[in-house]
C-alpha positions as a Markdown table, in Angstrom:
| # | Residue | x | y | z |
|---|---|---|---|---|
| 1 | Met | 74.7 | 101.6 | 59.5 |
| 2 | Phe | 75.4 | 100.0 | 63.2 |
| 3 | Pro | 73.0 | 103.0 | 64.4 |
| 4 | Lys | 70.7 | 102.4 | 61.4 |
| 5 | Phe | 71.5 | 99.0 | 62.3 |
| 6 | Lys | 70.6 | 99.6 | 66.0 |
| 7 | Trp | 67.6 | 101.4 | 65.9 |
| 8 | Ser | 65.9 | 98.7 | 63.6 |
| 9 | Ala | 66.9 | 96.2 | 65.7 |
| 10 | Leu | 64.8 | 98.2 | 68.5 |
| 11 | Val | 61.8 | 99.2 | 66.7 |
| 12 | Gly | 61.3 | 95.5 | 65.9 |
| 13 | Leu | 61.8 | 94.5 | 69.8 |
| 14 | Ala | 59.7 | 96.8 | 70.9 |
| 15 | Cys | 56.8 | 95.4 | 67.9 |
| 16 | Ala | 57.4 | 92.1 | 69.4 |
| 17 | Val | 56.7 | 92.6 | 72.8 |
| 18 | Gly | 53.4 | 94.1 | 71.3 |
| 19 | Ile | 52.4 | 91.6 | 69.8 |
| 20 | Leu | 53.1 | 88.6 | 72.2 |
| 21 | Ser | 51.8 | 90.9 | 75.6 |
| 22 | His | 48.9 | 91.4 | 73.1 |
| 23 | Ala | 48.6 | 87.6 | 72.9 |
| 24 | Ile | 48.5 | 86.8 | 76.0 |
| 25 | Ala | 46.0 | 90.0 | 77.3 |
| 26 | Gly | 43.5 | 88.4 | 74.2 |
| 27 | Leu | 44.5 | 84.3 | 76.3 |
| 28 | Ser | 44.3 | 86.2 | 79.1 |
| 29 | Leu | 40.3 | 87.5 | 78.1 |
| 30 | Ser | 39.0 | 84.4 | 76.2 |
| 31 | Pro | 36.7 | 81.9 | 78.6 |
| 32 | Ser | 38.4 | 79.2 | 80.1 |
| 33 | Ala | 36.8 | 75.7 | 82.0 |
| 34 | Ser | 33.8 | 76.5 | 85.2 |
| 35 | Val | 31.0 | 75.7 | 86.8 |
| 36 | Gln | 27.7 | 77.4 | 86.5 |
| 37 | Leu | 24.7 | 76.8 | 88.8 |
| 38 | Val | 22.0 | 77.5 | 89.1 |
| 39 | Ala | 18.7 | 77.2 | 91.5 |
| 40 | Glu | 14.8 | 76.0 | 91.5 |
| 41 | Pro | 13.1 | 77.8 | 92.9 |
| 42 | Pro | 15.4 | 81.1 | 91.9 |
| 43 | Ile | 17.0 | 82.1 | 95.2 |
| 44 | Ala | 15.1 | 85.6 | 95.1 |
| 45 | Arg | 12.3 | 83.5 | 95.9 |
| 46 | Ala | 13.9 | 81.6 | 98.3 |
| 47 | Tyr | 13.2 | 82.1 | 101.7 |
| 48 | Pro | 15.2 | 80.0 | 104.7 |
| 49 | Leu | 13.8 | 77.0 | 106.5 |
| 50 | Glu | 11.5 | 78.4 | 109.6 |
| 51 | Ala | 12.5 | 77.2 | 113.0 |
| 52 | Glu | 8.8 | 76.2 | 113.5 |
| 53 | Ala | 8.6 | 74.5 | 109.9 |
| 54 | Thr | 5.9 | 72.0 | 108.9 |
| 55 | Glu | 5.5 | 69.7 | 106.4 |
| 56 | Tyr | 2.5 | 72.1 | 104.7 |
| 57 | Leu | 2.9 | 76.1 | 104.5 |
| 58 | Gly | -0.3 | 78.5 | 105.3 |
| 59 | Ser | -1.1 | 77.8 | 102.0 |
| 60 | Gly | -1.3 | 73.6 | 101.4 |
| 61 | Gln | 1.5 | 73.5 | 99.5 |
| 62 | Tyr | 4.7 | 71.3 | 100.5 |
| 63 | Gln | 8.0 | 73.4 | 101.3 |
| 64 | Pro | 10.7 | 71.7 | 99.0 |
| 65 | Pro | 13.7 | 72.5 | 99.3 |
| 66 | Ile | 16.5 | 74.5 | 96.9 |
| 67 | Arg | 17.3 | 72.6 | 94.1 |
| 68 | Leu | 20.7 | 73.1 | 92.9 |
| 69 | Lys | 22.6 | 72.1 | 89.0 |
| 70 | Leu | 26.2 | 72.6 | 88.9 |
| 71 | Arg | 27.7 | 72.0 | 85.9 |
| 72 | Ala | 31.2 | 71.9 | 85.4 |
| 73 | Gln | 31.4 | 73.4 | 80.6 |
| 74 | Asp | 34.5 | 74.0 | 79.0 |
| 75 | Ala | 35.9 | 77.0 | 77.0 |
| 76 | Ser | 33.4 | 76.3 | 74.1 |
| 77 | Gly | 30.6 | 76.0 | 76.7 |
| 78 | Lys | 30.7 | 71.7 | 76.8 |
| 79 | Ser | 29.9 | 70.1 | 79.8 |
| 80 | Leu | 32.4 | 67.8 | 80.5 |
| 81 | Gln | 32.2 | 64.4 | 81.0 |
| 82 | Asp | 33.9 | 61.6 | 83.6 |
| 83 | Ala | 34.1 | 64.7 | 86.1 |
| 84 | Arg | 33.9 | 64.6 | 89.7 |
| 85 | Phe | 32.8 | 66.7 | 92.2 |
| 86 | His | 33.5 | 67.6 | 95.3 |
| 87 | Leu | 30.9 | 70.4 | 97.4 |
| 88 | Gln | 31.3 | 72.2 | 100.5 |
| 89 | Ile | 28.6 | 74.3 | 101.3 |
| 90 | Leu | 29.6 | 77.8 | 104.2 |
| 91 | Thr | 26.4 | 78.6 | 106.0 |
| 92 | Pro | 26.9 | 82.7 | 106.5 |
| 93 | Ala | 29.4 | 84.1 | 108.6 |
| 94 | Pro | 27.5 | 85.1 | 112.4 |
| 95 | Thr | 25.7 | 88.5 | 112.6 |
| 96 | Pro | 25.5 | 89.1 | 116.3 |
| 97 | Trp | 23.7 | 91.9 | 116.4 |
| 98 | Phe | 21.1 | 90.7 | 113.7 |
| 99 | Thr | 21.4 | 87.6 | 114.7 |
| 100 | Thr | 18.6 | 84.0 | 112.5 |
| 101 | Asp | 16.9 | 81.7 | 113.8 |
| 102 | Phe | 20.0 | 79.3 | 114.0 |
| 103 | Pro | 22.7 | 81.5 | 116.0 |
| 104 | Val | 25.0 | 78.0 | 116.5 |
| 105 | Val | 24.7 | 77.6 | 112.9 |
| 106 | Glu | 26.1 | 80.4 | 111.3 |
| 107 | Gly | 29.8 | 80.3 | 110.0 |
| 108 | Thr | 30.0 | 76.7 | 110.0 |
| 109 | Lys | 30.1 | 73.8 | 107.2 |
| 110 | Leu | 26.6 | 72.7 | 106.0 |
| 111 | Leu | 27.0 | 70.0 | 103.5 |
| 112 | Asp | 30.4 | 68.3 | 102.5 |
| 113 | Ile | 29.7 | 65.7 | 99.6 |
| 114 | Glu | 32.3 | 64.3 | 96.7 |
| 115 | Gly | 30.4 | 62.0 | 93.8 |
| 116 | Asp | 31.4 | 61.2 | 90.2 |
| 117 | Ala | 28.9 | 63.5 | 87.1 |
| 118 | Pro | 29.1 | 61.2 | 84.4 |
| 119 | Thr | 27.6 | 64.4 | 82.4 |
| 120 | Gly | 29.7 | 66.7 | 84.2 |
| 121 | Glu | 26.5 | 67.8 | 85.8 |
| 122 | Leu | 25.3 | 67.2 | 89.5 |
| 123 | Gln | 22.5 | 67.6 | 91.7 |
| 124 | Met | 21.0 | 68.2 | 95.1 |
| 125 | Gln | 18.1 | 69.3 | 97.2 |
| 126 | Gln | 19.4 | 71.5 | 100.0 |
| 127 | Val | 17.8 | 73.3 | 102.5 |
| 128 | Phe | 18.8 | 76.5 | 103.2 |
| 129 | Pro | 17.7 | 77.3 | 107.2 |
| 130 | Ile | 19.4 | 81.1 | 107.6 |
| 131 | Arg | 19.6 | 84.3 | 105.8 |
| 132 | Gly | 23.0 | 85.5 | 104.1 |
| 133 | Asn | 25.6 | 84.3 | 101.5 |
| 134 | Tyr | 27.0 | 81.0 | 101.7 |
| 135 | Gln | 29.4 | 80.2 | 99.7 |
| 136 | Leu | 30.3 | 77.0 | 97.6 |
| 137 | Arg | 33.5 | 75.7 | 97.0 |
| 138 | Val | 33.8 | 73.6 | 94.7 |
| 139 | Ser | 36.6 | 71.5 | 93.0 |
| 140 | Val | 36.2 | 69.5 | 89.7 |
| 141 | Thr | 38.1 | 66.5 | 88.5 |
| 142 | Pro | 38.1 | 64.9 | 85.9 |
| 143 | Lys | 38.0 | 60.5 | 86.9 |
| 144 | Leu | 40.8 | 59.7 | 83.7 |
| 145 | Thr | 44.2 | 61.2 | 83.9 |
| 146 | Asn | 44.7 | 64.5 | 81.7 |
| 147 | Ala | 41.4 | 64.2 | 80.6 |
| 148 | Phe | 40.8 | 68.0 | 81.4 |
| 149 | Ala | 42.3 | 70.8 | 83.1 |
| 150 | Pro | 41.1 | 70.6 | 87.3 |
| 151 | Ile | 38.5 | 73.3 | 87.8 |
| 152 | Thr | 38.5 | 74.8 | 91.8 |
| 153 | Gln | 35.9 | 77.4 | 91.7 |
| 154 | Asn | 34.3 | 79.7 | 94.9 |
| 155 | Leu | 31.0 | 80.6 | 94.2 |
| 156 | Glu | 28.3 | 82.0 | 96.5 |
| 157 | Leu | 24.0 | 81.8 | 97.3 |
| 158 | Ala | 22.4 | 85.5 | 99.0 |
| 159 | Val | 19.7 | 83.7 | 100.6 |
| 160 | Pro | 17.1 | 86.9 | 101.0 |
| 161 | Glu | 15.4 | 86.5 | 105.0 |
| 162 | Asn | 11.9 | 86.1 | 105.0 |
| 163 | Pro | 9.9 | 89.3 | 104.4 |
| 164 | Leu | 6.6 | 88.1 | 107.1 |
| 165 | Lys | 9.7 | 89.2 | 110.2 |
| 166 | Trp | 10.2 | 92.7 | 108.1 |
| 167 | Gln | 6.5 | 93.4 | 108.3 |
| 168 | Tyr | 6.2 | 91.6 | 112.3 |
| 169 | Phe | 9.7 | 93.5 | 113.0 |
| 170 | Pro | 7.7 | 97.0 | 113.2 |
| 171 | Phe | 5.1 | 95.3 | 116.0 |
| 172 | Val | 7.3 | 93.8 | 118.4 |
| 173 | Leu | 8.8 | 97.2 | 118.5 |
| 174 | Gly | 5.7 | 99.1 | 119.0 |
| 175 | Ala | 4.4 | 96.7 | 121.9 |
| 176 | Leu | 8.4 | 97.0 | 123.8 |
| 177 | Leu | 7.6 | 101.1 | 123.2 |
| 178 | Ala | 3.4 | 101.4 | 124.5 |
| 179 | Ile | 5.0 | 99.3 | 126.8 |
| 180 | Gly | 7.7 | 101.2 | 127.6 |
| 181 | Cys | 5.9 | 104.9 | 127.3 |
| 182 | Phe | 2.6 | 103.4 | 130.1 |
| 183 | Gly | 5.6 | 103.1 | 132.6 |
| 184 | Gly | 7.4 | 106.1 | 132.2 |
| 185 | Trp | 3.5 | 107.7 | 132.1 |
| 186 | Ile | 3.6 | 105.9 | 135.7 |
| 187 | Ile | 6.4 | 106.2 | 136.9 |
| 188 | Gly | 6.6 | 110.5 | 135.8 |
| 189 | Gly | 2.7 | 110.7 | 137.2 |
| 190 | Arg | 2.3 | 113.0 | 141.0 |
| 191 | Gln | 2.1 | 111.1 | 143.5 |
| 192 | Val | 2.4 | 111.4 | 146.7 |
| 193 | Ile | 5.5 | 109.8 | 149.3 |
| 194 | Gln | 4.5 | 108.2 | 152.1 |
| 195 | Ala | 6.2 | 108.6 | 155.1 |
| 196 | Gly | 9.2 | 106.6 | 156.3 |
| 197 | Glu | 9.0 | 105.9 | 151.9 |
| 198 | Ile | 11.8 | 106.3 | 149.6 |
| 199 | Ala | 9.9 | 106.4 | 146.1 |
| 200 | Pro | 6.2 | 106.0 | 145.5 |
| 201 | Arg | 4.3 | 103.0 | 145.8 |
| 202 | Arg | 3.5 | 102.5 | 142.0 |
| 203 | Val | 6.9 | 102.7 | 141.5 |
| 204 | Arg | 8.4 | 100.3 | 143.5 |
| 205 | Leu | 6.1 | 98.2 | 142.3 |
| 206 | Leu | 7.4 | 98.3 | 138.3 |
| 207 | Leu | 10.9 | 98.6 | 140.1 |
| 208 | Ser | 10.2 | 95.5 | 141.5 |
| 209 | Gly | 8.7 | 93.9 | 138.9 |
| 210 | Ala | 11.4 | 95.0 | 136.3 |
| 211 | Thr | 14.0 | 93.2 | 139.2 |
| 212 | Val | 12.2 | 90.4 | 139.2 |
| 213 | Leu | 12.3 | 89.7 | 135.6 |
| 214 | Ala | 15.8 | 90.2 | 135.1 |
| 215 | Ile | 17.2 | 87.5 | 138.1 |
| 216 | Ala | 14.3 | 85.5 | 136.0 |
| 217 | Ala | 16.5 | 86.2 | 132.8 |
| 218 | Leu | 20.1 | 85.6 | 134.3 |
| 219 | Leu | 19.0 | 82.4 | 136.2 |
| 220 | Phe | 17.8 | 81.7 | 132.7 |
| 221 | Phe | 20.6 | 82.1 | 131.2 |
| 222 | Asn | 23.5 | 80.5 | 133.2 |
| 223 | Val | 21.0 | 77.5 | 133.7 |
| 224 | Ser | 20.6 | 77.0 | 130.0 |
| 225 | Ala | 24.2 | 77.3 | 129.6 |
| 226 | Glu | 25.1 | 74.9 | 131.9 |
| 227 | Leu | 22.8 | 72.5 | 130.3 |
| 228 | Ala | 24.3 | 72.9 | 127.3 |
| 229 | Gly | 28.1 | 72.6 | 128.8 |
| 230 | Val | 26.2 | 69.3 | 129.4 |
| 231 | Arg | 24.8 | 68.1 | 126.8 |
| 232 | Thr | 27.4 | 69.0 | 124.6 |
| 233 | His | 30.0 | 66.8 | 126.5 |
| 234 | Ile | 27.7 | 64.0 | 126.6 |
| 235 | Ala | 27.2 | 64.5 | 122.8 |
| 236 | Glu | 30.9 | 64.5 | 121.9 |
| 237 | Glu | 31.5 | 61.2 | 124.5 |
| 238 | Ala | 28.5 | 59.8 | 122.2 |
| 239 | Arg | 29.8 | 60.9 | 119.1 |
| 240 | Ser | 33.7 | 59.5 | 119.9 |
| 241 | Asn | 31.8 | 55.8 | 120.4 |
| 242 | Ser | 29.4 | 55.6 | 117.6 |
| 243 | Asn | 30.3 | 54.1 | 114.0 |
| 244 | Thr | 27.0 | 51.6 | 113.7 |
| 245 | Ser | 26.4 | 50.5 | 110.1 |
| 246 | Ser | 22.6 | 48.8 | 108.7 |
| 247 | Ile | 23.2 | 47.3 | 106.0 |
| 248 | Ser | 20.2 | 45.1 | 103.8 |
| 249 | Gln | 21.4 | 42.2 | 101.5 |
| 250 | Ser | 19.2 | 40.4 | 98.3 |
| 251 | Gln | 20.8 | 38.6 | 95.8 |
| 252 | Gly | 24.0 | 38.8 | 95.9 |
| 253 | Val | 24.1 | 42.7 | 96.3 |
| 254 | Lys | 24.8 | 44.3 | 100.3 |
| 255 | Leu | 24.0 | 47.7 | 100.8 |
| 256 | Glu | 26.1 | 49.4 | 104.4 |
| 257 | Leu | 24.8 | 52.5 | 105.2 |
| 258 | Val | 27.9 | 53.6 | 107.9 |
| 259 | Gly | 28.0 | 56.5 | 109.8 |
| 260 | Asp | 27.7 | 58.3 | 113.5 |
| 261 | Ser | 24.7 | 57.1 | 114.8 |
| 262 | Gly | 24.0 | 61.0 | 116.8 |
| 263 | Ala | 24.6 | 64.4 | 115.8 |
| 264 | Glu | 24.4 | 67.9 | 117.6 |
| 265 | Val | 23.5 | 70.9 | 115.8 |
| 266 | Gly | 26.6 | 73.0 | 114.7 |
| 267 | Arg | 29.3 | 70.2 | 113.4 |
| 268 | Ala | 29.3 | 68.4 | 110.4 |
| 269 | Ala | 28.0 | 64.2 | 110.8 |
| 270 | Ser | 29.6 | 62.2 | 108.9 |
| 271 | Phe | 28.2 | 59.2 | 106.1 |
| 272 | Gln | 29.1 | 56.6 | 104.1 |
| 273 | Ala | 27.0 | 54.5 | 101.6 |
| 274 | Lys | 28.7 | 50.8 | 99.7 |
| 275 | Leu | 27.5 | 48.6 | 97.4 |
| 276 | Thr | 30.1 | 45.6 | 97.6 |
| 277 | Asp | 29.0 | 42.2 | 94.9 |
| 278 | Ser | 28.2 | 39.9 | 98.9 |
| 279 | Lys | 29.1 | 36.5 | 97.7 |
| 280 | Thr | 33.6 | 38.4 | 96.5 |
| 281 | Asn | 33.2 | 41.5 | 98.2 |
| 282 | Arg | 33.1 | 43.4 | 94.9 |
| 283 | Pro | 32.8 | 46.4 | 94.5 |
| 284 | Leu | 30.1 | 48.1 | 92.5 |
| 285 | Asn | 30.0 | 51.0 | 90.6 |
| 286 | Asp | 27.2 | 50.3 | 87.9 |
| 287 | Ala | 24.2 | 51.2 | 90.1 |
| 288 | Ile | 22.1 | 54.7 | 91.8 |
| 289 | Leu | 22.4 | 55.6 | 95.3 |
| 290 | Ser | 19.5 | 57.5 | 95.9 |
| 291 | Ile | 20.0 | 59.9 | 99.5 |
| 292 | Lys | 17.2 | 61.5 | 101.8 |
| 293 | Thr | 17.1 | 63.0 | 104.6 |
| 294 | Thr | 13.8 | 63.7 | 107.1 |
| 295 | Gln | 13.3 | 65.7 | 109.7 |
| 296 | Leu | 11.1 | 63.7 | 111.6 |
| 297 | Glu | 9.1 | 65.6 | 113.8 |
| 298 | Asn | 7.1 | 67.4 | 111.1 |
| 299 | Asn | 8.4 | 65.4 | 108.2 |
| 300 | Trp | 9.8 | 68.5 | 106.1 |
| 301 | Val | 12.7 | 67.1 | 103.5 |
| 302 | Ala | 16.3 | 68.0 | 104.7 |
| 303 | Phe | 19.0 | 66.9 | 101.6 |
| 304 | Ala | 18.6 | 64.9 | 98.5 |
| 305 | Tyr | 20.8 | 63.3 | 96.6 |
| 306 | Gln | 20.9 | 61.1 | 93.9 |
| 307 | Gly | 24.5 | 59.6 | 92.0 |
| 308 | Ile | 26.5 | 56.6 | 91.6 |
| 309 | Pro | 28.4 | 54.7 | 93.8 |
| 310 | Asn | 32.6 | 56.0 | 93.2 |
| 311 | Ala | 35.3 | 52.6 | 91.4 |
| 312 | Gln | 35.7 | 51.5 | 95.3 |
| 313 | Gly | 31.2 | 51.5 | 95.7 |
| 314 | Leu | 31.3 | 53.9 | 98.0 |
| 315 | Leu | 29.7 | 57.6 | 98.1 |
| 316 | Ala | 31.0 | 59.7 | 101.1 |
| 317 | Trp | 29.6 | 62.8 | 102.1 |
| 318 | Gln | 28.7 | 65.5 | 105.6 |
| 319 | Glu | 26.3 | 66.7 | 106.8 |
| 320 | Gln | 24.9 | 69.2 | 109.9 |
| 321 | Phe | 21.2 | 68.7 | 110.6 |
| 322 | Phe | 20.9 | 72.4 | 111.7 |
| 323 | Asp | 17.7 | 71.7 | 113.5 |
| 324 | Gly | 17.8 | 69.3 | 117.1 |
| 325 | Ala | 15.0 | 67.7 | 116.7 |
| 326 | Pro | 15.5 | 63.4 | 114.8 |
| 327 | His | 16.2 | 62.4 | 111.7 |
| 328 | Lys | 15.7 | 60.0 | 109.3 |
| 329 | Ile | 18.8 | 59.2 | 106.7 |
| 330 | Glu | 17.3 | 56.8 | 103.6 |
| 331 | Val | 19.9 | 55.4 | 101.2 |
| 332 | Lys | 18.2 | 53.0 | 98.1 |
| 333 | Ala | 20.1 | 51.2 | 95.9 |
| 334 | Ser | 18.8 | 50.1 | 92.2 |
| 335 | Pro | 21.5 | 49.1 | 89.2 |
| 336 | Gln | 21.2 | 51.1 | 85.9 |
| 337 | Pro | 19.8 | 49.9 | 82.7 |
| 338 | His | 23.1 | 48.9 | 81.4 |
| 339 | Ser | 24.5 | 47.0 | 84.4 |
| 340 | Lys | 26.2 | 43.5 | 84.0 |
| 341 | Gln | 24.3 | 42.5 | 87.7 |
| 342 | Gln | 21.2 | 43.6 | 87.8 |
| 343 | Phe | 19.0 | 43.0 | 91.9 |
| 344 | Pro | 16.0 | 44.3 | 92.9 |
| 345 | Pro | 16.0 | 47.7 | 94.0 |
| 346 | Leu | 18.0 | 47.7 | 97.9 |
| 347 | Glu | 16.8 | 50.4 | 100.8 |
| 348 | Val | 18.5 | 51.2 | 104.3 |
| 349 | Ala | 18.0 | 54.0 | 106.9 |
| 350 | Arg | 18.9 | 54.8 | 110.6 |
| 351 | Glu | 17.2 | 57.5 | 112.5 |
| 352 | Ile | 19.3 | 60.6 | 113.3 |
| 353 | Asp | 19.1 | 62.1 | 117.0 |
| 354 | Val | 20.4 | 65.7 | 117.0 |
| 355 | Glu | 21.2 | 67.2 | 120.5 |
| 356 | Ala | 20.0 | 71.3 | 120.4 |
| 357 | Ile | 22.2 | 73.7 | 121.4 |
| 358 | Ala | 22.0 | 77.0 | 123.3 |
| 359 | Pro | 22.8 | 80.2 | 121.5 |
| 360 | Pro | 25.8 | 81.8 | 123.3 |
| 361 | Met | 25.4 | 83.0 | 126.1 |
| 362 | Ser | 26.6 | 86.5 | 124.0 |
| 363 | Val | 23.5 | 86.3 | 121.2 |
| 364 | Arg | 21.2 | 85.8 | 123.8 |
| 365 | Leu | 23.4 | 88.6 | 126.3 |
| 366 | Ile | 22.0 | 91.1 | 122.6 |
| 367 | Gly | 19.4 | 90.2 | 122.3 |
| 368 | Leu | 18.2 | 90.7 | 126.0 |
| 369 | Leu | 19.8 | 94.2 | 126.0 |
| 370 | Ser | 18.9 | 95.7 | 123.1 |
| 371 | Phe | 14.0 | 94.8 | 124.1 |
| 372 | Thr | 15.4 | 96.4 | 127.0 |
| 373 | Gly | 17.0 | 99.3 | 125.6 |
| 374 | Val | 13.9 | 99.2 | 122.8 |
| 375 | Leu | 12.0 | 99.7 | 126.5 |
| 376 | Thr | 14.4 | 101.9 | 127.8 |
| 377 | Val | 13.8 | 104.7 | 125.2 |
| 378 | Gly | 9.3 | 103.9 | 126.0 |
| 379 | Leu | 10.4 | 104.2 | 128.7 |
| 380 | Val | 11.7 | 108.0 | 128.8 |
| 381 | Val | 9.3 | 109.4 | 125.6 |
| 382 | Gly | 6.6 | 108.3 | 128.5 |
| 383 | Leu | 8.2 | 110.3 | 131.7 |
| 384 | Trp | 9.2 | 114.1 | 129.3 |
| 385 | Leu | 4.6 | 113.8 | 127.9 |
| 386 | Arg | 3.6 | 113.1 | 132.0 |
| 387 | Arg | 6.4 | 115.9 | 132.7 |
| 388 | Ser | 5.3 | 118.1 | 129.5 |
| 389 | Arg | 1.8 | 117.8 | 130.4 |
| 390 | Trp | 2.6 | 119.0 | 134.1 |
| 391 | Gln | 4.5 | 122.2 | 132.3 |
| 392 | Glu | 1.6 | 122.8 | 130.4 |
| 393 | Thr | -1.2 | 122.4 | 133.5 |
């Protein structure tokens, strides 16, 4: 009897373990809460910002920033109500060999913002300055305790390179090769060396010109690096001593914009919009705050967001001004239709001076060596062609 009982117990235990494992596997494969990302226009048709972007393109159409929609949903696909988002956008990793238009921006933080989403959806507009894979770190927490489990998710946004650059790149390489071939053809020609000369006159002229260009390039690199270091030091001092505010108030409501008055490329500047009752100093959170950042030289929008302040009447964010030009930040506050305290729309604005930072020395040297290498290849080809012709004749 005992062996039969032992065998039955083992079979029952194995069945229980199998059922439990199947249940656990089913739970792990079941859908869970997540954050869905939608880009308009589709990211495959969106290109990074050009360094000399203007308000109007050649087609006469305005180039708006990409609209991002982040939607928090539960396992059944239903939007999570009364959610709070924390979003960080990180730029692609550095690419020293095939650098982008803004090498200082590579591997930095582009945006950091927190906002309440009553409907579970966060929307914004953002310009992406360079090509590559952007990392979006999203955290969603409930405003009400234990309303839903917090969500932490990493999303990726791949911005392709502008196809015009790939079309122009062969022409640049062809021009460099042609210049190198021409120089090699001249140097490889049969030339007479006069008494006391170490090389023919045309060869000496080419070598002298190349030496002058090399010296000028090195001087330019060194001076640019020194000036960039001075500008960085000045910008750090200005940032440490600047935390100014802009205020607008009407009918007992005060809107205040607090933050850095200066910034530099490669670093995120901090800002904060605060809405309060000017009489009681009580925070107001039943209003709509609209934020817009505009580059002033060419008048294009770099960032835009519309949301509601938190329980303290605050809306805080950090953004990077990747273009070394003055920017303007505008914040507009307007009451919601169901707000208890109605007030006329308030607006505050501030201009931000942005310090442009020179590319790293390593990036510039790699670019110089790349172009020099292409010229050298053309030079060798020109010499070979000229010597081949000698042999034929």
